[in-house]
Short mmCIF file of C-alpha atoms in Angstrom, two decimals:
data_model
loop_
_atom_site.label_atom_id
_atom_site.label_comp_id
_atom_site.label_asym_id
_atom_site.label_seq_id
_atom_site.Cartn_x
_atom_site.Cartn_y
_atom_site.Cartn_z
CA MET X 1 -3.55 -0.36 -38.99
CA ASN X 2 -2.51 -2.60 -36.41
CA THR X 3 -3.31 -5.85 -37.01
CA ARG X 4 -1.53 -7.55 -33.78
CA ARG X 5 -3.56 -9.69 -31.40
CA LEU X 6 -3.78 -8.41 -28.07
CA PRO X 7 -3.44 -11.84 -25.66
CA LEU X 8 -6.85 -11.31 -24.21
CA ASP X 9 -8.81 -10.18 -27.79
CA GLY X 10 -12.13 -11.59 -27.90
CA VAL X 11 -12.43 -12.48 -24.52
CA VAL X 12 -15.79 -9.91 -23.35
CA VAL X 13 -16.00 -8.63 -19.62
CA VAL X 14 -18.93 -7.82 -18.34
CA ASP X 15 -18.02 -5.09 -15.46
CA PHE X 16 -19.70 -4.16 -12.23
CA THR X 17 -16.48 -3.19 -10.22
CA GLN X 18 -16.07 0.07 -8.89
CA VAL X 19 -13.83 2.80 -6.74
CA TYR X 20 -10.26 1.16 -6.99
CA ALA X 21 -9.69 -2.57 -6.59
CA GLY X 22 -11.75 -3.69 -9.48
CA PRO X 23 -11.67 -0.97 -12.21
CA SER X 24 -7.67 -1.91 -11.77
CA CYS X 25 -8.04 -5.23 -12.42
CA THR X 26 -9.99 -4.73 -15.49
CA GLN X 27 -8.24 -2.18 -17.07
CA MET X 28 -5.42 -4.14 -16.75
CA LEU X 29 -7.22 -6.70 -18.78
CA GLY X 30 -8.52 -4.00 -21.21
CA ASP X 31 -5.18 -3.05 -21.69
CA PHE X 32 -4.23 -6.31 -22.86
CA GLY X 33 -7.52 -6.75 -25.21
CA ALA X 34 -10.44 -7.98 -23.40
CA ASP X 35 -13.66 -6.36 -24.22
CA VAL X 36 -14.50 -4.94 -20.65
CA ILE X 37 -18.08 -3.72 -20.42
CA LYS X 38 -18.72 -1.04 -17.67
CA ILE X 39 -22.20 -1.55 -15.62
CA GLU X 40 -23.06 1.92 -14.27
CA ARG X 41 -25.51 2.87 -12.55
CA PRO X 42 -27.51 5.78 -14.03
CA GLY X 43 -26.98 9.64 -13.24
CA THR X 44 -23.86 9.09 -10.89
CA GLY X 45 -21.73 5.88 -12.35
CA ASP X 46 -18.85 4.47 -10.92
CA LEU X 47 -18.20 5.72 -7.33
CA SER X 48 -14.61 6.77 -8.72
CA ARG X 49 -16.39 9.45 -10.79
CA THR X 50 -17.54 11.40 -7.59
CA SER X 51 -14.70 10.21 -4.86
CA PHE X 52 -12.46 13.50 -5.31
CA PRO X 53 -14.45 16.89 -5.94
CA ASP X 54 -13.26 17.78 -9.57
CA GLU X 55 -14.41 20.64 -12.42
CA ALA X 56 -14.96 18.20 -14.76
CA GLY X 57 -17.40 16.54 -13.02
CA LEU X 58 -17.81 12.62 -13.77
CA ASP X 59 -15.16 12.56 -16.63
CA ASN X 60 -12.17 13.14 -13.74
CA PRO X 61 -8.50 11.95 -13.34
CA VAL X 62 -9.33 9.63 -10.62
CA PHE X 63 -11.80 8.27 -13.07
CA TRP X 64 -9.53 8.61 -15.95
CA SER X 65 -6.44 6.51 -14.32
CA ILE X 66 -8.11 3.13 -13.75
CA ASN X 67 -10.99 3.22 -16.57
CA ARG X 68 -8.96 3.11 -20.43
CA ASN X 69 -10.03 0.61 -22.53
CA LYS X 70 -13.52 0.05 -21.19
CA ARG X 71 -17.19 0.78 -22.66
CA SER X 72 -19.79 2.25 -20.53
CA VAL X 73 -23.68 1.05 -20.26
CA SER X 74 -25.83 3.25 -17.78
CA LEU X 75 -28.81 0.71 -16.72
CA ASP X 76 -31.29 0.42 -13.84
CA THR X 77 -31.01 -3.25 -12.71
CA ARG X 78 -33.34 -2.49 -10.29
CA THR X 79 -35.75 -3.08 -12.78
CA GLU X 80 -36.81 -6.13 -14.59
CA GLU X 81 -35.93 -4.51 -18.08
CA GLY X 82 -32.33 -4.08 -17.02
CA LYS X 83 -31.94 -7.36 -15.09
CA GLN X 84 -32.84 -8.84 -18.63
CA ALA X 85 -30.24 -6.07 -20.72
CA VAL X 86 -27.85 -7.78 -18.15
CA LEU X 87 -28.23 -11.35 -18.34
CA ASP X 88 -28.22 -11.01 -22.32
CA LEU X 89 -24.57 -9.33 -21.39
CA VAL X 90 -23.48 -12.08 -19.77
CA SER X 91 -24.75 -14.56 -22.12
CA ARG X 92 -22.32 -13.77 -24.35
CA ALA X 93 -19.13 -13.25 -22.19
CA ASP X 94 -16.60 -14.67 -20.68
CA VAL X 95 -16.23 -12.89 -17.51
CA VAL X 96 -17.85 -11.52 -14.86
CA THR X 97 -16.80 -8.78 -12.35
CA SER X 98 -17.47 -7.63 -8.82
CA ASN X 99 -16.56 -5.93 -5.91
CA PHE X 100 -19.25 -5.25 -3.81
CA ARG X 101 -19.67 -6.46 -0.38
CA ALA X 102 -19.92 -10.25 0.23
CA GLY X 103 -23.52 -11.09 -0.72
CA VAL X 104 -24.96 -8.24 -2.94
CA MET X 105 -24.46 -10.27 -6.14
CA ASP X 106 -26.60 -12.68 -4.96
CA ARG X 107 -29.06 -10.08 -4.03
CA ILE X 108 -29.65 -8.14 -7.28
CA GLY X 109 -30.18 -11.35 -9.21
CA PHE X 110 -26.71 -11.42 -10.52
CA GLY X 111 -24.68 -14.39 -7.96
CA TYR X 112 -22.52 -17.26 -9.43
CA GLU X 113 -25.31 -19.74 -9.85
CA ALA X 114 -27.96 -17.02 -11.43
CA LEU X 115 -25.21 -16.42 -14.03
CA ARG X 116 -23.91 -19.71 -14.21
CA ALA X 117 -27.78 -20.55 -15.18
CA VAL X 118 -27.49 -18.18 -18.00
CA ASN X 119 -23.42 -19.36 -18.93
CA PRO X 120 -22.16 -22.31 -18.12
CA GLY X 121 -18.37 -21.00 -19.15
CA VAL X 122 -18.91 -17.53 -17.56
CA ILE X 123 -15.96 -16.93 -14.92
CA TRP X 124 -17.46 -15.28 -12.42
CA ALA X 125 -14.83 -13.05 -10.21
CA SER X 126 -15.56 -11.19 -6.66
CA ALA X 127 -13.29 -8.88 -5.01
CA THR X 128 -14.77 -8.43 -1.19
CA GLY X 129 -13.14 -6.74 1.98
CA PHE X 130 -13.06 -9.89 4.22
CA GLY X 131 -14.64 -12.98 2.18
CA GLU X 132 -17.51 -14.53 1.77
CA LYS X 133 -17.96 -16.09 5.53
CA GLY X 134 -16.69 -15.51 8.87
CA PRO X 135 -17.24 -12.73 11.61
CA TYR X 136 -16.25 -9.75 9.37
CA ALA X 137 -18.06 -10.98 5.87
CA HIS X 138 -20.91 -7.91 6.74
CA LYS X 139 -18.21 -5.41 6.31
CA GLY X 140 -17.52 -3.26 3.22
CA GLY X 141 -13.88 -3.45 1.81
CA GLN X 142 -11.97 -0.54 2.28
CA ASP X 143 -8.26 -0.06 2.05
CA ILE X 144 -7.63 2.16 4.85
CA LEU X 145 -9.41 -0.66 7.40
CA THR X 146 -7.74 -3.28 5.23
CA GLN X 147 -4.41 -1.61 6.38
CA ALA X 148 -5.81 -1.66 10.63
CA TYR X 149 -7.34 -5.67 10.06
CA THR X 150 -4.22 -6.95 8.98
CA GLY X 151 -1.15 -5.68 11.03
CA VAL X 152 0.00 -3.55 8.36
CA MET X 153 -0.77 0.21 9.91
CA TRP X 154 0.46 -0.96 13.51
CA ARG X 155 4.25 -2.52 12.10
CA ARG X 156 6.23 0.09 11.38
CA ALA X 157 10.32 1.61 12.08
CA SER X 158 9.84 2.00 15.58
CA ASP X 159 7.41 2.02 18.71
CA ASP X 160 7.83 5.59 19.14
CA THR X 161 6.78 5.98 15.43
CA PRO X 162 3.07 6.80 15.44
CA VAL X 163 0.18 4.22 14.31
CA SER X 164 -0.55 5.77 10.49
CA ILE X 165 -2.28 5.04 7.45
CA TYR X 166 -0.29 4.67 4.48
CA PRO X 167 -1.59 7.63 2.03
CA THR X 168 -1.70 5.16 -1.26
CA SER X 169 -3.95 2.72 -1.82
CA LEU X 170 -1.82 -0.37 -1.46
CA CYS X 171 -4.62 -3.17 -0.69
CA ASP X 172 -6.68 -1.97 -3.51
CA TYR X 173 -4.11 -2.62 -5.87
CA THR X 174 -2.76 -5.93 -4.52
CA THR X 175 -6.37 -7.10 -4.43
CA GLY X 176 -7.00 -5.94 -8.25
CA MET X 177 -3.63 -7.75 -8.82
CA HIS X 178 -4.66 -10.88 -7.01
CA MET X 179 -7.76 -10.48 -9.14
CA VAL X 180 -6.39 -10.27 -12.38
CA GLN X 181 -4.47 -13.54 -11.35
CA GLY X 182 -7.63 -15.50 -10.63
CA ILE X 183 -9.25 -14.40 -13.98
CA LEU X 184 -6.17 -15.66 -15.83
CA LEU X 185 -5.92 -18.95 -14.20
CA ALA X 186 -9.67 -19.25 -15.08
CA LEU X 187 -9.31 -18.76 -18.36
CA LEU X 188 -6.38 -21.13 -18.86
CA HIS X 189 -8.61 -23.58 -17.27
CA ARG X 190 -11.51 -23.58 -19.18
CA GLU X 191 -9.28 -23.45 -22.52
CA ARG X 192 -8.15 -26.99 -21.55
CA THR X 193 -11.87 -28.17 -19.95
CA GLY X 194 -14.37 -25.74 -21.61
CA GLU X 195 -15.06 -25.46 -17.32
CA GLY X 196 -15.78 -21.97 -16.25
CA GLN X 197 -15.85 -21.03 -12.66
CA LYS X 198 -15.73 -18.86 -9.08
CA VAL X 199 -12.74 -16.43 -8.53
CA GLU X 200 -12.77 -14.96 -5.25
CA ILE X 201 -10.26 -12.82 -3.71
CA ALA X 202 -10.18 -10.97 -0.40
CA MET X 203 -8.26 -7.70 0.43
CA TYR X 204 -8.18 -8.98 3.47
CA ASP X 205 -6.32 -11.98 2.22
CA SER X 206 -3.84 -10.34 -0.11
CA ILE X 207 -3.00 -8.04 2.20
CA LEU X 208 -1.70 -10.70 4.48
CA HIS X 209 -0.53 -12.71 1.68
CA MET X 210 1.99 -9.68 1.00
CA GLN X 211 2.81 -10.13 4.99
CA MET X 212 4.27 -13.78 4.41
CA GLN X 213 7.52 -14.06 5.32
CA GLU X 214 7.10 -11.75 8.74
CA ALA X 215 4.16 -13.99 8.93
CA ALA X 216 5.92 -17.16 8.70
CA THR X 217 8.62 -16.05 10.91
CA ARG X 218 6.27 -14.80 13.82
CA MET X 219 4.32 -18.02 13.50
CA ASN X 220 7.05 -20.18 14.03
CA ARG X 221 9.66 -18.35 15.55
CA ASP X 222 7.86 -15.92 17.46
CA THR X 223 9.86 -13.15 16.43
CA GLU X 224 9.71 -10.28 14.13
CA ILE X 225 11.05 -9.29 10.32
CA ASN X 226 10.80 -5.64 10.19
CA TRP X 227 12.62 -4.37 7.01
CA ALA X 228 12.14 -0.95 8.21
CA ALA X 229 13.66 -1.24 11.87
CA MET X 230 17.19 -2.92 10.65
CA PRO X 231 19.79 -1.03 12.07
CA LEU X 232 21.90 0.30 9.59
CA THR X 233 18.28 1.47 7.63
CA GLY X 234 17.00 4.40 7.53
CA ALA X 235 15.59 7.59 5.65
CA TYR X 236 17.75 10.48 6.89
CA ARG X 237 17.69 14.70 6.07
CA THR X 238 19.78 16.08 4.33
CA THR X 239 20.67 20.05 3.78
CA ASP X 240 17.79 19.70 0.63
CA GLY X 241 16.01 17.08 1.11
CA ALA X 242 16.46 13.26 2.14
CA VAL X 243 18.40 9.90 1.43
CA VAL X 244 17.27 6.53 2.24
CA MET X 245 19.79 4.25 3.28
CA VAL X 246 19.82 0.22 3.22
CA GLY X 247 22.33 -1.34 5.47
CA ALA X 248 22.11 -4.71 4.16
CA PHE X 249 23.40 -7.83 1.82
CA LYS X 250 26.64 -6.72 1.95
CA GLN X 251 29.56 -8.15 4.32
CA ASN X 252 30.43 -5.45 6.34
CA PRO X 253 27.57 -2.53 5.91
CA LEU X 254 28.67 -0.53 9.03
CA ARG X 255 32.05 -0.32 7.68
CA ASP X 256 31.15 0.64 4.58
CA ILE X 257 29.07 3.08 6.34
CA CYS X 258 31.36 4.62 8.44
CA ALA X 259 33.65 5.29 5.01
CA ALA X 260 30.75 6.54 3.29
CA LEU X 261 29.97 9.19 5.74
CA GLU X 262 33.36 10.36 6.39
CA ILE X 263 32.86 9.05 10.38
CA GLY X 264 36.49 8.63 11.05
CA GLU X 265 36.26 5.14 12.12
CA ASP X 266 35.08 2.12 11.10
CA LEU X 267 32.42 1.56 14.13
CA SER X 268 32.20 -2.19 13.27
CA LEU X 269 35.55 -3.06 14.90
CA ARG X 270 33.82 -1.89 18.44
CA PRO X 271 32.67 -4.53 20.76
CA GLU X 272 29.42 -3.37 21.32
CA TYR X 273 28.76 -3.15 17.35
CA THR X 274 30.30 -6.06 15.91
CA THR X 275 27.12 -8.19 15.66
CA PRO X 276 23.99 -7.71 13.85
CA GLU X 277 22.25 -8.15 17.70
CA GLY X 278 24.71 -5.69 18.99
CA GLN X 279 23.82 -2.94 16.13
CA GLN X 280 20.00 -3.42 17.28
CA ARG X 281 20.74 -3.05 20.37
CA HIS X 282 22.33 0.13 20.03
CA ARG X 283 20.20 1.56 17.10
CA PRO X 284 19.38 4.29 18.28
CA GLU X 285 22.57 5.63 18.77
CA LEU X 286 23.95 5.09 15.86
CA ARG X 287 20.74 6.70 13.89
CA ARG X 288 21.33 9.61 15.90
CA LEU X 289 25.16 9.69 14.71
CA PHE X 290 24.18 8.76 10.73
CA ALA X 291 21.54 11.10 11.23
CA GLU X 292 23.67 14.42 12.37
CA ARG X 293 26.34 13.05 9.19
CA PHE X 294 23.70 13.47 6.66
CA ALA X 295 22.38 17.03 7.85
CA THR X 296 26.10 18.23 6.81
CA GLY X 297 25.60 17.66 3.50
CA THR X 298 23.26 17.62 -0.39
CA THR X 299 21.44 15.01 -1.05
CA ALA X 300 23.71 14.60 -4.64
CA HIS X 301 26.58 14.79 -1.98
CA TRP X 302 25.63 11.62 -0.30
CA MET X 303 24.53 9.95 -2.75
CA LYS X 304 27.77 10.01 -4.52
CA ARG X 305 29.09 8.68 -1.52
CA LEU X 306 27.06 5.78 -0.42
CA GLU X 307 27.11 4.89 -4.52
CA ALA X 308 30.69 4.90 -4.30
CA GLN X 309 30.85 2.13 -1.77
CA ASP X 310 27.91 0.22 -3.27
CA LEU X 311 25.19 1.29 -0.84
CA LEU X 312 21.97 0.65 -1.31
CA CYS X 313 20.71 4.29 -1.37
CA ALA X 314 17.96 6.46 -3.43
CA PRO X 315 17.30 10.09 -2.74
CA VAL X 316 13.43 10.37 -1.05
CA ARG X 317 11.45 11.92 -3.96
CA THR X 318 8.30 13.65 -4.64
CA MET X 319 5.34 12.77 -6.77
CA GLU X 320 6.04 15.12 -8.93
CA GLU X 321 9.98 14.25 -9.28
CA ALA X 322 8.92 11.11 -9.43
CA LEU X 323 6.94 11.35 -12.58
CA ARG X 324 9.47 13.87 -14.25
CA ASP X 325 12.29 11.23 -13.72
CA GLU X 326 14.56 9.95 -16.80
CA GLN X 327 13.28 6.04 -15.79
CA THR X 328 9.55 6.98 -15.19
CA ILE X 329 10.02 8.22 -19.04
CA VAL X 330 12.57 5.63 -20.37
CA ASN X 331 9.94 2.26 -18.77
CA GLY X 332 7.07 4.07 -20.47
CA MET X 333 5.40 4.59 -18.11
CA ILE X 334 3.55 8.06 -18.98
CA VAL X 335 1.24 7.66 -21.74
CA GLU X 336 -1.32 10.41 -23.27
CA MET X 337 -4.42 9.78 -23.89
CA GLU X 338 -6.45 12.17 -26.03
CA HIS X 339 -9.80 12.90 -24.20
CA PRO X 340 -12.87 14.32 -26.07
CA ALA X 341 -13.33 17.35 -23.70
CA GLU X 342 -9.80 17.86 -22.20
CA GLY X 343 -8.24 17.01 -25.00
CA SER X 344 -4.20 15.97 -24.72
CA VAL X 345 -4.53 14.19 -20.87
CA ARG X 346 -1.33 12.06 -19.28
CA VAL X 347 -1.90 9.11 -16.93
CA LEU X 348 0.34 6.62 -16.14
CA GLY X 349 0.84 3.57 -18.48
CA ASN X 350 0.78 -0.32 -17.90
CA PRO X 351 4.03 -1.89 -16.10
CA VAL X 352 3.99 -5.25 -17.18
CA HIS X 353 6.18 -5.04 -20.77
CA LEU X 354 5.50 -7.82 -23.24
CA SER X 355 7.99 -7.80 -25.71
CA ALA X 356 5.41 -9.48 -28.20
CA THR X 357 1.96 -8.02 -27.94
CA PRO X 358 2.74 -5.00 -25.42
CA ALA X 359 -0.17 -2.94 -24.11
CA GLU X 360 -2.23 -0.60 -25.15
CA ILE X 361 -4.93 2.27 -25.17
CA ARG X 362 -7.61 1.45 -27.86
CA ARG X 363 -10.22 3.35 -26.30
CA VAL X 364 -9.96 6.57 -23.73
CA PRO X 365 -12.10 6.27 -20.27
CA PRO X 366 -15.74 6.10 -21.05
CA GLY X 367 -18.27 9.06 -20.92
CA LEU X 368 -20.83 7.80 -18.29
CA GLY X 369 -23.81 5.44 -20.76
CA GLU X 370 -21.73 6.48 -23.70
CA HIS X 371 -21.84 3.36 -25.16
CA GLY X 372 -25.34 1.37 -24.46
CA ASP X 373 -27.10 1.40 -27.93
CA GLU X 374 -23.76 -0.18 -29.38
CA VAL X 375 -23.07 -2.79 -26.49
CA LEU X 376 -26.86 -3.94 -26.32
CA GLY X 377 -27.15 -3.97 -30.12
CA GLU X 378 -24.55 -6.23 -30.33
CA ALA X 379 -26.13 -8.61 -28.16
CA GLY X 380 -29.30 -8.17 -30.50
CA TYR X 381 -31.35 -5.34 -29.65
CA ASP X 382 -33.08 -3.01 -32.05
CA ALA X 383 -33.32 -0.06 -32.74
CA ALA X 384 -37.51 0.09 -31.36
CA ARG X 385 -36.13 -2.00 -28.42
CA LEU X 386 -33.43 0.58 -27.50
CA ARG X 387 -35.62 3.42 -27.64
CA ALA X 388 -37.92 1.70 -25.37
CA LEU X 389 -35.62 1.61 -22.67
CA ARG X 390 -34.28 4.75 -23.09
CA GLU X 391 -38.49 5.97 -22.78
CA ALA X 392 -38.54 4.23 -19.40
CA GLY X 393 -35.58 5.52 -17.84
CA VAL X 394 -33.81 1.71 -17.77
CA LEU X 395 -30.79 2.92 -20.04
CA ARG X 396 -29.62 6.18 -19.47
#
């Protein structure tokens, strides 16, 4: 039996989060030992159970991906009995998490002041779309909207590239990881002082902060940093796929690119290409030339030649290819769980690798309301009281 203690063993989290940003945070806490008690609405539960229709219904891959190491309690918190059950759980919790619109937790009776009255040391962590105040505070937070509001969607490799939605939920994930950081810092502060506090994360702030280099350059020099628009950087089609090349961080990358692509001359010796500014002005011509060369060979051929010149490069992979990659396996990024209905299911592992206390999967993603009796029993509810809550439809 494994007796190793994880860093967050003993930390109890009452978790109201749903969809992606919040659940990615609480799964990270659960992977490192926290007891995450997931409060779900009766009947449908977390919206990630139904975000994408699946033959398995409420227990599907989207839900599995961000809800391991949690226990589910399905409560009707609109009732006084349901509210009291939550308060009883909060009274023995360390952290309460939510990712509703600003003000929702206050309206349903679980705002910071209300819960601090029950548990003065509680850490109340909230992720909203735009913050608790301001002109957008009333709006629901959503990944695609945040891409649009923060400039991420507008910034692209060139002006002739259409404005488009980034297809992975980058904003949700970044917000969730900032939420983890805030909670860990608050736990450290409480360990030293005994004082709980409010932790507020706005998705809007997280994605602005991710652009710290670009923002500082724009505000102080009124110029743009755009890594995708660097003159010697780009993604190019090959005969069997695509290669991305980054012509940077070398004394004369254009010379080395010319050698790798067998262009026949060192273009860096031409006056129009001698300086980075000249290369930027003539970027369209360089890109056309590079594209013509890449189109004549396979991905493997060009990877070998680029790497021989010590140029930064990579094959452009599909998701399927990335999941099969030996590096993915070596890094332990695919893990298996035994699901009671599905058998063995595969999900991504934790990217934080600790040598002494690595992340563990102790619980598979829960069925809706699976742990209601267990969790409330630990809070002092006897069998008769649990039965009464179920008969009243409060506990499902």
